[in-house]
mmCIF file of C-alpha atoms in Angstrom:
data_model
loop_
_atom_site.group_PDB
_atom_site.id
_atom_site.type_symbol
_atom_site.label_atom_id
_atom_site.label_comp_id
_atom_site.label_asym_id
_atom_site.label_seq_id
_atom_site.Cartn_x
_atom_site.Cartn_y
_atom_site.Cartn_z
ATOM 1 C CA MET A 1 -0.086 0.087 0.060
ATOM 2 C CA VAL A 2 1.274 3.426 -0.914
ATOM 3 C CA ILE A 3 1.234 6.483 1.435
ATOM 4 C CA LYS A 4 -1.690 8.186 -0.061
ATOM 5 C CA ASP A 5 -3.786 5.078 0.208
ATOM 6 C CA CYS A 6 -2.894 4.748 3.887
ATOM 7 C CA ILE A 7 -3.844 8.135 4.536
ATOM 8 C CA SER A 8 -7.060 8.013 2.666
ATOM 9 C CA LYS A 9 -8.318 4.906 4.389
ATOM 10 C CA ALA A 10 -7.153 6.314 7.689
ATOM 11 C CA VAL A 11 -9.166 9.575 7.029
ATOM 12 C CA GLN A 12 -12.373 7.569 6.270
ATOM 13 C CA ILE A 13 -11.868 5.614 9.656
ATOM 14 C CA LEU A 14 -11.048 8.712 11.585
ATOM 15 C CA THR A 15 -13.921 10.860 10.079
ATOM 16 C CA ALA A 16 -16.390 8.071 10.807
ATOM 17 C CA SER A 17 -15.540 8.098 14.565
ATOM 18 C CA GLY A 18 -15.836 11.950 14.870
ATOM 19 C CA VAL A 19 -12.169 12.921 15.077
ATOM 20 C CA GLU A 20 -11.575 16.597 14.579
ATOM 21 C CA ASN A 21 -8.758 16.659 12.312
ATOM 22 C CA PRO A 22 -8.702 13.494 10.439
ATOM 23 C CA LEU A 23 -6.236 14.148 7.716
ATOM 24 C CA LEU A 24 -3.729 16.087 10.100
ATOM 25 C CA ASP A 25 -3.878 13.267 12.491
ATOM 26 C CA ALA A 26 -3.514 10.561 9.888
ATOM 27 C CA ARG A 27 -0.160 12.486 8.575
ATOM 28 C CA VAL A 28 1.221 12.649 12.073
ATOM 29 C CA LEU A 29 0.859 9.142 12.979
ATOM 30 C CA LEU A 30 2.106 7.695 9.465
ATOM 31 C CA GLY A 31 5.015 10.030 9.830
ATOM 32 C CA ARG A 32 5.802 8.779 13.251
ATOM 33 C CA VAL A 33 5.563 5.223 12.112
ATOM 34 C CA ILE A 34 7.952 5.593 9.016
ATOM 35 C CA ASP A 35 10.123 8.202 11.015
ATOM 36 C CA LYS A 36 9.368 11.051 8.509
ATOM 37 C CA THR A 37 8.160 14.335 8.792
ATOM 38 C CA ASP A 38 4.460 15.584 7.754
ATOM 39 C CA VAL A 39 5.944 17.195 4.566
ATOM 40 C CA TYR A 40 7.547 14.092 3.492
ATOM 41 C CA VAL A 41 4.264 12.236 3.757
ATOM 42 C CA ILE A 42 2.696 14.747 1.650
ATOM 43 C CA VAL A 43 5.229 15.259 -1.093
ATOM 44 C CA ASN A 44 5.947 11.314 -1.231
ATOM 45 C CA SER A 45 2.533 10.246 -1.404
ATOM 46 C CA ASP A 46 3.189 7.435 -3.947
ATOM 47 C CA ASN A 47 5.858 5.948 -2.081
ATOM 48 C CA GLU A 48 5.374 2.464 -0.895
ATOM 49 C CA VAL A 49 4.622 1.625 2.920
ATOM 50 C CA SER A 50 5.822 -1.737 4.231
ATOM 51 C CA ASP A 51 3.316 -4.413 5.359
ATOM 52 C CA LYS A 52 4.871 -4.009 8.911
ATOM 53 C CA ASP A 53 4.396 -0.283 9.163
ATOM 54 C CA ALA A 54 1.166 -0.172 7.573
ATOM 55 C CA ASP A 55 0.037 -2.615 10.252
ATOM 56 C CA THR A 56 1.506 -0.567 13.203
ATOM 57 C CA PHE A 57 0.128 2.637 11.342
ATOM 58 C CA PHE A 58 -3.626 1.087 11.225
ATOM 59 C CA SER A 59 -3.259 -0.017 14.972
ATOM 60 C CA TYR A 60 -2.420 3.805 15.675
ATOM 61 C CA VAL A 61 -5.374 4.787 13.596
ATOM 62 C CA LYS A 62 -7.566 2.338 15.706
ATOM 63 C CA ARG A 63 -6.600 4.094 18.951
ATOM 64 C CA ARG A 64 -6.970 7.570 17.694
ATOM 65 C CA ALA A 65 -10.465 6.518 16.590
ATOM 66 C CA GLU A 66 -11.441 5.381 20.103
ATOM 67 C CA GLY A 67 -10.521 8.762 21.412
ATOM 68 C CA GLU A 68 -6.856 8.328 22.561
ATOM 69 C CA PRO A 69 -4.840 11.456 22.087
ATOM 70 C CA ILE A 70 -2.324 11.580 19.532
ATOM 71 C CA ALA A 71 0.411 12.748 22.267
ATOM 72 C CA TYR A 72 -0.158 9.396 24.003
ATOM 73 C CA ILE A 73 -0.159 7.301 20.863
ATOM 74 C CA ILE A 74 3.200 8.725 19.832
ATOM 75 C CA ASN A 75 4.461 9.478 23.349
ATOM 76 C CA GLU A 76 5.391 12.852 22.472
ATOM 77 C CA LYS A 77 4.111 16.586 22.640
ATOM 78 C CA GLU A 78 6.031 19.642 21.753
ATOM 79 C CA PHE A 79 6.191 22.510 24.387
ATOM 80 C CA MET A 80 8.217 25.607 24.214
ATOM 81 C CA SER A 81 9.675 24.312 20.795
ATOM 82 C CA LEU A 82 11.103 21.303 22.732
ATOM 83 C CA PRO A 83 9.800 17.546 22.364
ATOM 84 C CA PHE A 84 8.543 16.223 25.561
ATOM 85 C CA TYR A 85 8.010 12.526 26.357
ATOM 86 C CA VAL A 86 4.243 11.776 27.621
ATOM 87 C CA ASN A 87 2.088 8.903 28.749
ATOM 88 C CA PRO A 88 -1.145 8.461 30.263
ATOM 89 C CA SER A 89 0.582 9.185 33.960
ATOM 90 C CA VAL A 90 0.797 12.810 32.942
ATOM 91 C CA LEU A 91 -1.363 15.462 31.719
ATOM 92 C CA ILE A 92 -0.566 16.619 28.005
ATOM 93 C CA PRO A 93 1.278 19.913 27.953
ATOM 94 C CA ARG A 94 -0.848 22.649 26.406
ATOM 95 C CA PRO A 95 0.396 25.636 24.449
ATOM 96 C CA ASP A 96 -1.568 27.964 27.038
ATOM 97 C CA THR A 97 0.922 26.797 29.761
ATOM 98 C CA GLU A 98 3.776 28.189 27.472
ATOM 99 C CA HIS A 99 2.749 31.648 28.939
ATOM 100 C CA LEU A 100 3.481 30.536 32.376
ATOM 101 C CA ALA A 101 6.954 29.162 31.242
ATOM 102 C CA ALA A 102 7.715 32.399 29.216
ATOM 103 C CA LEU A 103 6.946 34.503 32.292
ATOM 104 C CA ALA A 104 9.083 32.366 34.670
ATOM 105 C CA ILE A 105 12.052 32.265 32.158
ATOM 106 C CA ASP A 106 11.672 36.195 31.832
ATOM 107 C CA LEU A 107 11.654 36.814 35.479
ATOM 108 C CA VAL A 108 14.507 34.427 36.119
ATOM 109 C CA LYS A 109 16.698 36.375 33.619
ATOM 110 C CA LYS A 110 15.388 39.876 34.832
ATOM 111 C CA GLU A 111 15.732 39.182 38.601
ATOM 112 C CA ASN A 112 18.823 36.945 38.528
ATOM 113 C CA TYR A 113 16.893 34.249 40.542
ATOM 114 C CA THR A 114 18.956 31.193 41.606
ATOM 115 C CA ARG A 115 16.170 28.991 42.786
ATOM 116 C CA ILE A 116 12.721 28.219 41.599
ATOM 117 C CA ALA A 117 10.137 25.469 42.261
ATOM 118 C CA ASP A 118 7.289 23.981 40.016
ATOM 119 C CA PHE A 119 4.317 22.602 42.065
ATOM 120 C CA CYS A 120 2.365 19.846 40.353
ATOM 121 C CA THR A 121 5.231 19.499 37.845
ATOM 122 C CA GLY A 122 3.634 16.416 36.114
ATOM 123 C CA SER A 123 5.794 15.603 32.901
ATOM 124 C CA GLY A 124 8.350 18.313 33.976
ATOM 125 C CA ALA A 125 7.592 20.381 30.903
ATOM 126 C CA LEU A 126 7.672 23.661 32.908
ATOM 127 C CA ALA A 127 10.537 22.767 34.880
ATOM 128 C CA VAL A 128 12.788 21.571 32.083
ATOM 129 C CA SER A 129 11.710 24.377 29.747
ATOM 130 C CA VAL A 130 12.857 26.967 32.359
ATOM 131 C CA SER A 131 16.016 24.999 33.108
ATOM 132 C CA VAL A 132 16.922 24.775 29.256
ATOM 133 C CA ASN A 133 16.523 28.372 28.729
ATOM 134 C CA CYS A 134 17.876 29.378 32.136
ATOM 135 C CA PRO A 135 20.607 26.929 32.870
ATOM 136 C CA GLU A 136 22.050 28.887 35.683
ATOM 137 C CA VAL A 137 18.874 28.643 37.830
ATOM 138 C CA LYS A 138 18.277 25.501 40.157
ATOM 139 C CA VAL A 139 14.755 24.161 39.589
ATOM 140 C CA THR A 140 12.988 21.547 41.734
ATOM 141 C CA GLY A 141 9.701 20.114 40.416
ATOM 142 C CA TYR A 142 7.266 18.632 43.068
ATOM 143 C CA ASP A 143 4.376 16.157 42.041
ATOM 144 C CA ILE A 144 2.362 13.488 44.187
ATOM 145 C CA SER A 145 2.527 10.888 41.537
ATOM 146 C CA PRO A 146 5.672 8.721 41.324
ATOM 147 C CA GLU A 147 4.785 7.702 37.666
ATOM 148 C CA ALA A 148 4.477 11.315 36.690
ATOM 149 C CA LEU A 149 8.135 11.947 38.103
ATOM 150 C CA ASP A 150 9.425 8.962 36.269
ATOM 151 C CA VAL A 151 8.223 10.844 32.927
ATOM 152 C CA ALA A 152 9.591 14.069 34.430
ATOM 153 C CA VAL A 153 12.997 12.504 35.142
ATOM 154 C CA LYS A 154 13.037 11.164 31.550
ATOM 155 C CA ASN A 155 12.477 14.523 30.161
ATOM 156 C CA LYS A 156 15.239 15.872 32.128
ATOM 157 C CA LYS A 157 17.819 13.445 30.798
ATOM 158 C CA THR A 158 16.631 14.025 27.148
ATOM 159 C CA HIS A 159 17.297 17.600 27.438
ATOM 160 C CA ASN A 160 20.308 17.450 29.864
ATOM 161 C CA ALA A 161 18.646 19.569 32.159
ATOM 162 C CA GLY A 162 21.137 18.992 34.958
ATOM 163 C CA ASN A 163 20.204 21.811 37.283
ATOM 164 C CA VAL A 164 16.524 20.108 37.652
ATOM 165 C CA ASP A 165 15.660 17.919 40.621
ATOM 166 C CA PHE A 166 12.210 16.251 41.210
ATOM 167 C CA LYS A 167 10.706 15.301 44.426
ATOM 168 C CA ILE A 168 7.660 13.542 45.677
ATOM 169 C CA LEU A 169 5.252 15.794 47.470
ATOM 170 C CA ASP A 170 1.462 15.952 48.087
ATOM 171 C CA VAL A 171 0.861 19.602 47.393
ATOM 172 C CA ILE A 172 -2.507 19.821 49.182
ATOM 173 C CA ASN A 173 -1.478 18.236 52.475
ATOM 174 C CA ASP A 174 2.442 18.458 52.804
ATOM 175 C CA LEU A 175 3.542 21.822 51.905
ATOM 176 C CA ASP A 176 4.805 22.404 55.278
ATOM 177 C CA LYS A 177 7.364 19.780 54.843
ATOM 178 C CA ILE A 178 9.395 21.800 52.347
ATOM 179 C CA ASN A 179 12.408 22.925 53.771
ATOM 180 C CA ASP A 180 13.708 25.287 51.206
ATOM 181 C CA LYS A 181 12.992 29.017 50.148
ATOM 182 C CA TYR A 182 12.503 29.760 46.557
ATOM 183 C CA ASP A 183 12.813 33.235 44.622
ATOM 184 C CA MET A 184 9.883 31.931 42.503
ATOM 185 C CA VAL A 185 7.239 29.248 42.450
ATOM 186 C CA ILE A 186 5.251 28.309 39.428
ATOM 187 C CA SER A 187 2.325 26.078 39.147
ATOM 188 C CA ASN A 188 -0.154 24.501 36.596
ATOM 189 C CA PRO A 189 -2.187 22.948 39.336
ATOM 190 C CA PRO A 190 -5.229 20.825 38.952
ATOM 191 C CA TYR A 191 -8.163 23.333 38.537
ATOM 192 C CA ILE A 192 -11.143 21.594 36.924
ATOM 193 C CA SER A 193 -14.310 21.713 39.365
ATOM 194 C CA ARG A 194 -16.532 18.969 39.972
ATOM 195 C CA ASP A 195 -19.250 20.431 37.385
ATOM 196 C CA GLU A 196 -16.672 20.963 34.778
ATOM 197 C CA MET A 197 -15.284 17.270 35.135
ATOM 198 C CA GLN A 198 -18.606 16.149 33.918
ATOM 199 C CA LEU A 199 -18.534 18.288 30.777
ATOM 200 C CA LEU A 200 -14.673 17.341 29.544
ATOM 201 C CA ASP A 201 -14.069 16.211 25.895
ATOM 202 C CA LYS A 202 -13.710 12.547 26.120
ATOM 203 C CA THR A 203 -10.080 12.948 24.867
ATOM 204 C CA VAL A 204 -9.299 14.471 28.167
ATOM 205 C CA GLY A 205 -11.780 12.959 30.715
ATOM 206 C CA GLU A 206 -11.392 9.408 29.542
ATOM 207 C CA TRP A 207 -7.593 9.604 28.972
ATOM 208 C CA GLU A 208 -5.808 12.044 31.067
ATOM 209 C CA PRO A 209 -5.333 11.580 34.681
ATOM 210 C CA HIS A 210 -7.901 12.729 37.042
ATOM 211 C CA LEU A 211 -5.343 13.413 39.523
ATOM 212 C CA ALA A 212 -3.955 16.244 37.449
ATOM 213 C CA LEU A 213 -7.404 17.659 36.496
ATOM 214 C CA PHE A 214 -9.613 17.737 39.440
ATOM 215 C CA GLY A 215 -9.142 20.757 41.754
ATOM 216 C CA GLY A 216 -11.880 20.355 44.190
ATOM 217 C CA GLU A 217 -15.546 21.398 44.319
ATOM 218 C CA ASP A 218 -14.918 24.690 42.816
ATOM 219 C CA GLY A 219 -11.497 23.866 41.236
ATOM 220 C CA LEU A 220 -9.793 26.347 43.508
ATOM 221 C CA ASP A 221 -8.228 23.942 46.190
ATOM 222 C CA PHE A 222 -4.832 23.944 45.139
ATOM 223 C CA TYR A 223 -4.703 27.889 44.705
ATOM 224 C CA ARG A 224 -5.872 28.475 48.261
ATOM 225 C CA VAL A 225 -3.454 25.941 49.841
ATOM 226 C CA ILE A 226 -0.505 27.047 47.910
ATOM 227 C CA SER A 227 -0.860 30.642 48.578
ATOM 228 C CA SER A 228 -1.720 30.090 52.160
ATOM 229 C CA PHE A 229 1.509 28.159 52.701
ATOM 230 C CA ALA A 230 3.789 30.853 50.761
ATOM 231 C CA ASP A 231 5.755 31.737 53.941
ATOM 232 C CA VAL A 232 6.831 28.187 54.028
ATOM 233 C CA PHE A 233 8.603 28.182 50.696
ATOM 234 C CA LEU A 234 8.835 31.866 49.325
ATOM 235 C CA LYS A 235 11.463 34.121 50.000
ATOM 236 C CA GLU A 236 10.537 37.679 50.976
ATOM 237 C CA ASP A 237 9.370 39.443 47.876
ATOM 238 C CA GLY A 238 9.335 36.029 46.041
ATOM 239 C CA VAL A 239 6.973 35.522 43.189
ATOM 240 C CA LEU A 240 4.116 32.833 42.844
ATOM 241 C CA ALA A 241 2.699 32.428 39.567
ATOM 242 C CA PHE A 242 -0.224 30.323 38.429
ATOM 243 C CA GLU A 243 -1.986 28.942 35.335
ATOM 244 C CA VAL A 244 -5.668 29.304 35.829
ATOM 245 C CA GLY A 245 -8.911 28.099 34.275
ATOM 246 C CA HIS A 246 -10.574 30.394 31.752
ATOM 247 C CA THR A 247 -12.921 31.911 34.211
ATOM 248 C CA GLN A 248 -10.747 31.620 37.283
ATOM 249 C CA ALA A 249 -8.325 34.800 37.159
ATOM 250 C CA GLU A 250 -10.348 37.090 39.369
ATOM 251 C CA ASP A 251 -11.044 34.476 41.943
ATOM 252 C CA VAL A 252 -7.327 33.438 42.062
ATOM 253 C CA ALA A 253 -6.320 37.125 42.164
ATOM 254 C CA LEU A 254 -8.719 37.690 45.162
ATOM 255 C CA ILE A 255 -7.152 34.554 46.964
ATOM 256 C CA MET A 256 -3.517 35.794 46.427
ATOM 257 C CA SER A 257 -4.458 39.202 47.611
ATOM 258 C CA ARG A 258 -4.419 38.165 51.151
ATOM 259 C CA ASN A 259 -0.634 37.821 51.410
ATOM 260 C CA PHE A 260 0.630 38.870 47.785
ATOM 261 C CA CYS A 261 0.877 42.158 46.367
ATOM 262 C CA ASP A 262 1.604 43.695 42.736
ATOM 263 C CA ILE A 263 -0.877 41.163 41.280
ATOM 264 C CA LYS A 264 -0.939 40.815 37.662
ATOM 265 C CA ILE A 265 -3.001 38.829 35.023
ATOM 266 C CA LYS A 266 -1.633 37.662 31.620
ATOM 267 C CA LYS A 267 -3.632 36.650 28.797
ATOM 268 C CA ASP A 268 -3.012 33.481 26.558
ATOM 269 C CA TYR A 269 -2.940 33.138 22.845
ATOM 270 C CA GLY A 270 -6.751 33.384 22.783
ATOM 271 C CA GLY A 271 -7.073 36.548 24.842
ATOM 272 C CA ILE A 272 -8.305 34.499 27.885
ATOM 273 C CA ASN A 273 -6.780 35.512 31.285
ATOM 274 C CA ARG A 274 -4.516 32.404 31.855
ATOM 275 C CA VAL A 275 -1.623 33.283 34.249
ATOM 276 C CA VAL A 276 -2.013 35.119 37.626
ATOM 277 C CA TRP A 277 0.963 36.128 39.439
ATOM 278 C CA GLY A 278 2.023 38.381 42.453
ATOM 279 C CA ARG A 279 4.933 39.104 45.056
ATOM 280 C CA PHE A 280 4.862 37.430 48.478
ATOM 281 C CA LEU A 281 4.424 40.231 51.361
ATOM 282 C CA GLY A 282 6.516 38.199 53.649
#
């Protein structure tokens, strides 16, 4: 079977299953199987695909048709122009989170920060991205999931991020056990409310770890806890920066106003308030 026939058949299968971008997904999956770029797949549509590769490709197509996210099928997601290994133990990095990474990188460089932490680090995408762009800063990523930290360590090694460490921590219950003070803490915590959990797209709700999604009844539990324990882990005048849900910026800013000043809100690519940050009053 040639490339164009593989793609055509895959598009039919994915379309019938209601996949949103069947042609793009088919090209990505086939490119991964034959170890070629999407452009190669388009330009060389008459090239033959081996029976073995075709079998692998259609097994991937079947998984995609069943709703499994592309990132889990190919075990990779790009973030901050870097490839990150992902599996179902971690949340798939989103473009929106790049705004939090960019803010952290900018502040580390401007303020000459030497130590920062990433709470609920998951795949380590935030921590590793900051380290790659600011190799002089010491970064510690915390997460409750040992399986997630296995993924984070793998990404650390892939990108030679020698100044990153990862530690097990239950952020909700054990923040008082942190013995270090940081110049800055960043976090993309679980922030989906109970009602929103019922409305999630099936590619999220049925595949991504609920531990990394559910933020309590109103989705704000992690913001309350992390903000209230700032004196444990932040230096005086240190910065705390969160990614927030699309309706949560004002609520999170209010939560932070009790012990933070100079609170700012940053929009994402879609013009939605996505990052809230401020300086600890100490």
